[in-house]
GROMACS .gro file of C-alpha atoms in nm:
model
  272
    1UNK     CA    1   0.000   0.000   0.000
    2UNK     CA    2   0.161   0.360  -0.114
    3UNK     CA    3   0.217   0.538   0.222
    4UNK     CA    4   0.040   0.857   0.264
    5UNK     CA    5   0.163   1.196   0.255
    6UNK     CA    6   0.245   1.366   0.624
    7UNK     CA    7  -0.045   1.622   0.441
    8UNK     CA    8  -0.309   1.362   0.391
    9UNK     CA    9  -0.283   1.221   0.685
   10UNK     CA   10  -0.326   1.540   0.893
   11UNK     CA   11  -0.481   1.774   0.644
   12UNK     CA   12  -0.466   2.096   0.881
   13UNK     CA   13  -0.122   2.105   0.776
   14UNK     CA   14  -0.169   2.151   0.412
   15UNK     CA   15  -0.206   2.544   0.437
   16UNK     CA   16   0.116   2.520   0.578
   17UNK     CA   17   0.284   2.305   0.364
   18UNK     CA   18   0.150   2.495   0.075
   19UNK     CA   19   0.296   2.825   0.238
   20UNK     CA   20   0.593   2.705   0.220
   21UNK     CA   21   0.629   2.552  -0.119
   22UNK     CA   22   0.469   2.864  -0.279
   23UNK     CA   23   0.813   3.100  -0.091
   24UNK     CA   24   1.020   2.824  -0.224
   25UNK     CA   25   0.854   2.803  -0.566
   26UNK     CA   26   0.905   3.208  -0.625
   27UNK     CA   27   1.239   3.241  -0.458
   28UNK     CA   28   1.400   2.957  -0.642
   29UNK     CA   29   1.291   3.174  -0.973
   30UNK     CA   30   1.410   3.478  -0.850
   31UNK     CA   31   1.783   3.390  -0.831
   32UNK     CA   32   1.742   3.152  -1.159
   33UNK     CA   33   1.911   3.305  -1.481
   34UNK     CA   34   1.568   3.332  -1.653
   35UNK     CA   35   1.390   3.624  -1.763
   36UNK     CA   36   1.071   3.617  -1.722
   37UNK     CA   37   0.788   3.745  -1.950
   38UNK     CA   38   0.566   4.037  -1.714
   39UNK     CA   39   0.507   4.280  -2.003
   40UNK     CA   40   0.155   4.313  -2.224
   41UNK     CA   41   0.054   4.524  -2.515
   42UNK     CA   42  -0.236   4.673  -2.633
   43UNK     CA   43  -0.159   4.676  -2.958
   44UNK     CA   44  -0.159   4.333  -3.137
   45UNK     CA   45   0.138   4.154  -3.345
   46UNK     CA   46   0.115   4.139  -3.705
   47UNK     CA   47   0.121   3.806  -3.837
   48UNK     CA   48  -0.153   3.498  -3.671
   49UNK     CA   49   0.109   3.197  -3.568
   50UNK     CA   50  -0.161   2.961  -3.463
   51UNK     CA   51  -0.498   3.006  -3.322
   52UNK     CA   52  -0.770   2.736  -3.139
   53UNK     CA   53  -1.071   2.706  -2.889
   54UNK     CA   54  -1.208   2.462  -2.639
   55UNK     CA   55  -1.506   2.403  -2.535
   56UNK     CA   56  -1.525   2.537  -2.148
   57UNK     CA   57  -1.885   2.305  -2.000
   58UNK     CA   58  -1.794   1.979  -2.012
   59UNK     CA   59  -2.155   1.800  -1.966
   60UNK     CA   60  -2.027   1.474  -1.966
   61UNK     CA   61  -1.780   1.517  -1.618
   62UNK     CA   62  -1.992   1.294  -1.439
   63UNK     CA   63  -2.021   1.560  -1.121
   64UNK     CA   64  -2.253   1.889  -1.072
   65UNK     CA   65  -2.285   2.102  -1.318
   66UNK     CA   66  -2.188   2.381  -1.082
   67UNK     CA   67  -1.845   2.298  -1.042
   68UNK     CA   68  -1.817   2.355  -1.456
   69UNK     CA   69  -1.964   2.711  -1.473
   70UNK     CA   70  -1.768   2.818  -1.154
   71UNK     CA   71  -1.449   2.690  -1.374
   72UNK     CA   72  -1.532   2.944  -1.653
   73UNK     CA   73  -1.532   3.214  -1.392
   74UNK     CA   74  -1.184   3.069  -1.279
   75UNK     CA   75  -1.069   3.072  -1.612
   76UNK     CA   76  -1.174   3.434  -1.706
   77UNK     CA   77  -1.026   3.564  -1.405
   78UNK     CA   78  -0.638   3.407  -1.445
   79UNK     CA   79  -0.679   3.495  -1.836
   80UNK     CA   80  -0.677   3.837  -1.758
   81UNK     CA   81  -0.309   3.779  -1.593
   82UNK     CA   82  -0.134   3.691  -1.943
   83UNK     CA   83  -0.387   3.791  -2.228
   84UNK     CA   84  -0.199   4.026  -2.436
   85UNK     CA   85   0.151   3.902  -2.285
   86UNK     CA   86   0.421   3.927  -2.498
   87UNK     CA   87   0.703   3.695  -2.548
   88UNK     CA   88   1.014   3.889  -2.589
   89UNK     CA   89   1.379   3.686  -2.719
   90UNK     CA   90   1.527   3.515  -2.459
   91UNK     CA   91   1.234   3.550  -2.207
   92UNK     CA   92   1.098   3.256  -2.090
   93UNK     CA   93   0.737   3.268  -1.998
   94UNK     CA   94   0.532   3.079  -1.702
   95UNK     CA   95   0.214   3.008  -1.613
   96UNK     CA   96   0.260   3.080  -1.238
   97UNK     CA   97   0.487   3.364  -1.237
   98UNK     CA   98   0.161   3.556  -1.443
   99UNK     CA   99  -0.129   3.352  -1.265
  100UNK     CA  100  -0.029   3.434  -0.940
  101UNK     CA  101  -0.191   3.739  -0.924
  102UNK     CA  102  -0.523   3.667  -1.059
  103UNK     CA  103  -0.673   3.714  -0.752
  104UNK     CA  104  -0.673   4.085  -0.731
  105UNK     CA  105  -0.898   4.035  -1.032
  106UNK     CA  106  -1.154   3.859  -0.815
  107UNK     CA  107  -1.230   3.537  -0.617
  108UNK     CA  108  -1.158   3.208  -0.759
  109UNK     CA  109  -1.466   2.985  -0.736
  110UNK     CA  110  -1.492   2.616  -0.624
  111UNK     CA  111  -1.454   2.382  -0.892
  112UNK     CA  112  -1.341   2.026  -0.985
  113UNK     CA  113  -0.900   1.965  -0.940
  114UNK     CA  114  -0.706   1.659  -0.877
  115UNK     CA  115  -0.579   1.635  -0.534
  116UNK     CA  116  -0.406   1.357  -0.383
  117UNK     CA  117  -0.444   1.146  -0.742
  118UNK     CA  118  -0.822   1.212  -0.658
  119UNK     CA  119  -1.099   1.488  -0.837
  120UNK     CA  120  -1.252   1.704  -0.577
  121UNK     CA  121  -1.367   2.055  -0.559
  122UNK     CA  122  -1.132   2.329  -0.462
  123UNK     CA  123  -1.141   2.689  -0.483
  124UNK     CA  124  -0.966   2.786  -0.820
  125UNK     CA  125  -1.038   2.448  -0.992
  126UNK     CA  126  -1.014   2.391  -1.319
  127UNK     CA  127  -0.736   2.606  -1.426
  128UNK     CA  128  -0.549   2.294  -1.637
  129UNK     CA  129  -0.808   2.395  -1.892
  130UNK     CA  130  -0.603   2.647  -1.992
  131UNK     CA  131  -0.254   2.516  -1.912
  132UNK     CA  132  -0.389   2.264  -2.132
  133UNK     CA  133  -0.422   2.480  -2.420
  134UNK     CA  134  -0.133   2.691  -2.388
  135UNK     CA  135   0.093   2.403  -2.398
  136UNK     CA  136  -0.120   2.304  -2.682
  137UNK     CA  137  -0.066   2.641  -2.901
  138UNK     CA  138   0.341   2.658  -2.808
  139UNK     CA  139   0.372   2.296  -2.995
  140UNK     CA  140   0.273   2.519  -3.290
  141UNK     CA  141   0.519   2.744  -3.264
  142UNK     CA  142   0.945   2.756  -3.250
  143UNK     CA  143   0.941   2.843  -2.839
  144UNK     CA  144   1.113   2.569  -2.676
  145UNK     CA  145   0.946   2.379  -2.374
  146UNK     CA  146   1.111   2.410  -2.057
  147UNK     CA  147   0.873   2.252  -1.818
  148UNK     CA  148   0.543   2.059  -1.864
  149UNK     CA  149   0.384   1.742  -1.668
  150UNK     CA  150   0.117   1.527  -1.745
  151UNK     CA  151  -0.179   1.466  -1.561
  152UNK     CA  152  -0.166   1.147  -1.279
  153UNK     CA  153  -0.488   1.075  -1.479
  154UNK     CA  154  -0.755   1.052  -1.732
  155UNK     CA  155  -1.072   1.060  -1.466
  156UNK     CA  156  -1.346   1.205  -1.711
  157UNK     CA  157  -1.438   1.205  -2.086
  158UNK     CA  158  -1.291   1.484  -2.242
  159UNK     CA  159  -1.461   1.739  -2.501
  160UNK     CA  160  -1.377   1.601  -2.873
  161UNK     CA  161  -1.193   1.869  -3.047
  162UNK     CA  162  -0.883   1.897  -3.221
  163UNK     CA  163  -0.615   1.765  -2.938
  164UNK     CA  164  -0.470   1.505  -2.941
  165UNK     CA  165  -0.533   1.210  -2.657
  166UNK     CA  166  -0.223   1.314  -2.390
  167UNK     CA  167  -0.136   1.667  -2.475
  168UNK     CA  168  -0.213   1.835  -2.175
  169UNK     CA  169  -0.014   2.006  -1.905
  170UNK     CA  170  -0.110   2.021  -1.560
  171UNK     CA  171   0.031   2.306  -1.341
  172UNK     CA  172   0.006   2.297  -0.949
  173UNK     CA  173   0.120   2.633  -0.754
  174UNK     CA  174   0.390   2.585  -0.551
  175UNK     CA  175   0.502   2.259  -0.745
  176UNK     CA  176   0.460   2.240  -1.095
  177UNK     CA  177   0.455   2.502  -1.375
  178UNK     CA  178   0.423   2.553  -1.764
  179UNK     CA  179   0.740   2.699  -1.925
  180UNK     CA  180   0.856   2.748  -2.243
  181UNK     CA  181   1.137   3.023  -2.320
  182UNK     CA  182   1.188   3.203  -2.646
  183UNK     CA  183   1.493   3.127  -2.785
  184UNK     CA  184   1.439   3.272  -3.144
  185UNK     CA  185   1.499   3.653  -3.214
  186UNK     CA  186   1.131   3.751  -3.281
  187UNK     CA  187   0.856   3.770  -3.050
  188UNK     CA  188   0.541   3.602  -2.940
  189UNK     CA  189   0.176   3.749  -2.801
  190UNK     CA  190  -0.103   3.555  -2.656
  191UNK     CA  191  -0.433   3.630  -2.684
  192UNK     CA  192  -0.692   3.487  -2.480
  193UNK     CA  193  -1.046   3.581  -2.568
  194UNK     CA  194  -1.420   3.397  -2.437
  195UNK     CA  195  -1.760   3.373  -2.592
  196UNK     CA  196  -2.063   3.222  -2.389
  197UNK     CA  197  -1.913   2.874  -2.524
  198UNK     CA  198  -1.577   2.877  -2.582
  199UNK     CA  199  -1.223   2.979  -2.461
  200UNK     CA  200  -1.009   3.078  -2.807
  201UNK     CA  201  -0.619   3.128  -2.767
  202UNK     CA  202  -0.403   3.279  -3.039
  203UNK     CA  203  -0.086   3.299  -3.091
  204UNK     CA  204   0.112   3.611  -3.278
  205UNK     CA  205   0.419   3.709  -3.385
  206UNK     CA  206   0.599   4.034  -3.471
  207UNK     CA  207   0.748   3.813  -3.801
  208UNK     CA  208   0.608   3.579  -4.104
  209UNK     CA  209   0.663   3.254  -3.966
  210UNK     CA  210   0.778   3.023  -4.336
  211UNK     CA  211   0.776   2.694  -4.102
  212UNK     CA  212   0.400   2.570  -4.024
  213UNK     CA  213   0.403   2.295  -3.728
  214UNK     CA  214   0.124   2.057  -3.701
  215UNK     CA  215   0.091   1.795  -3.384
  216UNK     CA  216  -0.012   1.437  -3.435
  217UNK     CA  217  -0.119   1.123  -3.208
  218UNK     CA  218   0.067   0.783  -3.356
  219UNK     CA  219   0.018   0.436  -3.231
  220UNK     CA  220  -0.255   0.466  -2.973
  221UNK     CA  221  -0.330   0.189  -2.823
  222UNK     CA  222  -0.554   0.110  -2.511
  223UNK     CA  223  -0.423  -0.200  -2.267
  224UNK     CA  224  -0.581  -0.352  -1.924
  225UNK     CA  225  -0.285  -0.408  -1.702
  226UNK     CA  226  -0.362  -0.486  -1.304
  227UNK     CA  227  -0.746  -0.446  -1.388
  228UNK     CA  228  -0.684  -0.101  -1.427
  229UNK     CA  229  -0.691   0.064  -1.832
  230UNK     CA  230  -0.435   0.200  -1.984
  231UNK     CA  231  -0.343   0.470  -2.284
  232UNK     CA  232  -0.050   0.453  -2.470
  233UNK     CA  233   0.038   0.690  -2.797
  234UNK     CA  234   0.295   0.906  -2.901
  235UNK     CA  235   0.323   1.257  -3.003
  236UNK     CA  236   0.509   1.421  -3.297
  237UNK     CA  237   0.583   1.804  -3.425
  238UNK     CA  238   0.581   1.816  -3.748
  239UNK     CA  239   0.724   2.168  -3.892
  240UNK     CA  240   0.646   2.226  -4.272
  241UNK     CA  241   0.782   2.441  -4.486
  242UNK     CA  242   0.511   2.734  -4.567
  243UNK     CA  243   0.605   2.772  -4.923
  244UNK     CA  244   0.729   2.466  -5.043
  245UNK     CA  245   0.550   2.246  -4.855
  246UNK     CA  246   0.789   2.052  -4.761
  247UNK     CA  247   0.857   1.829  -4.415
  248UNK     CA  248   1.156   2.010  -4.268
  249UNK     CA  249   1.103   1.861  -3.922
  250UNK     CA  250   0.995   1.549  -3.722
  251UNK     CA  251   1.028   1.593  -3.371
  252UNK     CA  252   0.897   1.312  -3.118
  253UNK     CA  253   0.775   1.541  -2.777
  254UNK     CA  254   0.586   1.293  -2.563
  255UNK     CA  255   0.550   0.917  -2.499
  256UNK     CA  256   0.252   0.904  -2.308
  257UNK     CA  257   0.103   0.626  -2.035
  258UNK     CA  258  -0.276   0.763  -1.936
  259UNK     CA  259  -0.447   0.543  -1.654
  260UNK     CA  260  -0.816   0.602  -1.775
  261UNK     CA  261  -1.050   0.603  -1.483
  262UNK     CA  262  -1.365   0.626  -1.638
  263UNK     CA  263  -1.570   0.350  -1.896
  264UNK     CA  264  -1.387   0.409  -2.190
  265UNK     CA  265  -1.469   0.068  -2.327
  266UNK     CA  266  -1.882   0.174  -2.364
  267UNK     CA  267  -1.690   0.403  -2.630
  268UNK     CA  268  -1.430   0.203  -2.806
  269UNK     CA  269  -1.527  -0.170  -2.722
  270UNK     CA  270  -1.374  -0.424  -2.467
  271UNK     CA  271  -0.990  -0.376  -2.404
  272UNK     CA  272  -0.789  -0.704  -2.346
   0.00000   0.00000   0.00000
């Protein structure tokens, strides 16, 4: 049996413990060499790198509604931390070291997080959404990524759409983050924007970009090991060249392993 964490076993502790990972967690970047993206514009870059949605109210989570609309809310109000942020070269750019301060937008809502390799509701739930596409939109682009981790977890069907099975990135305060630093010498602006259905994210830059990446799942396969069900597939960058079509690239960026916790074989027929 995995022995439990001093945190889940006395859980009046975890305010602490999270204290003191979040003053590690910002110090530690403080005296790293980065440089780290703070700056937004009004104004927009010229030329669209890459743009895509996601559906926000995910009807099929299995849990109350509730805990999807208060997400949205959660959503809009760390958006408002890096919409418009720009990318500069040789500035690396993280989720936390923007979403940090969403707060003094508002008050995070209780929504649906995995805690402890469980889902449960916690204020400011939900934000993987949009770690999940921002890693999503930097595999279409040259910025190089510095940090990323999977989720523990597949617990509920997700929204079809245009990503693939495993590309996701989850991002815990205090102990993990998104990176990905600009190494190139032009820069990048995100632009986060909401209707009453979707959240879009774009992508800009302040040059024509004459290499076109695309993302693609290869040799998924689904497994039952230990009674439990298993995802395995791989995932490639593939950069093209915009004018003469050509493949100038083939870059493999994850190997993924997904436990799937919910009854994915109603969907895709009995695993063996």
């Amino acid at each position: 049996m995995k022995k439990k964490r001093i945190t889940e076993r006395f859980p009046f502790l975890l305010p602490i413990r999270k204290f003191q990972r979040n003053v590690f967690f910002y110090t530690q970047m403080k005296m790293d060499s980065n440089k780290y993206s703070r700056k937004t514009s009004k104004d927009a870059l010229e030329y669209k790198v890459f743009s895509t949605k996601s559906k926000m109210i995910n009807t099929e989570s299995g849990y109350d509604i509730k805990y999807q609309i208060n997400k949205v809310d959660n959503l809009k109000l760390v958006a408002k931390t890096m919409n418009k942020i720009i990318i500069s070269p040789n500035e690396t750019f993280s989720f936390w070291i923007l979403a940090k301060d969403a707060k003094k937008y508002g008050k995070y809502k209780e929504a649906l997080a995995m805690v402890n390799n469980q889902i449960t509701s916690v204020e400011g739930g939900g934000l993987c959404q949009i770690s999940n596409l921002l890693f999503w939109i930097f595999l279409h682009t040259p910025l190089t990524i510095v940090e990323r981790h999977p989720h523990s977890a597949e617990t509920m069907p997700q929204p079809k759409g245009d990503i693939p099975e495993g590309v996701d990135a989850t991002i815990a305060e205090g102990w993990l983050d998104l990176k990905v630093k600009n190494e190139t010498q032009e820069s990048f602006q995100l632009v986060i924007e909401f209707d009453d259905e979707f959240i879009y994210g774009t992508i800009l830059s302040d040059t024509f970009q004459d290499v076109l990446y695309t993302v693609e799942s290869e040799n998924l396969k689904y497994t039952k090991e230990d009674k439990k069900i298993y995802r395995y597939n791989e995932i490639y960058k593939i950069g093209q060249d915009f004018f003469r079509k050509n493949i100038v690239s083939r870059e493999l960026v994850l190997e993924n392993k997904y436990e799937i916790r919910y009854d994915i074989e109603s969907e895709i027929g009995v695993i063996k």
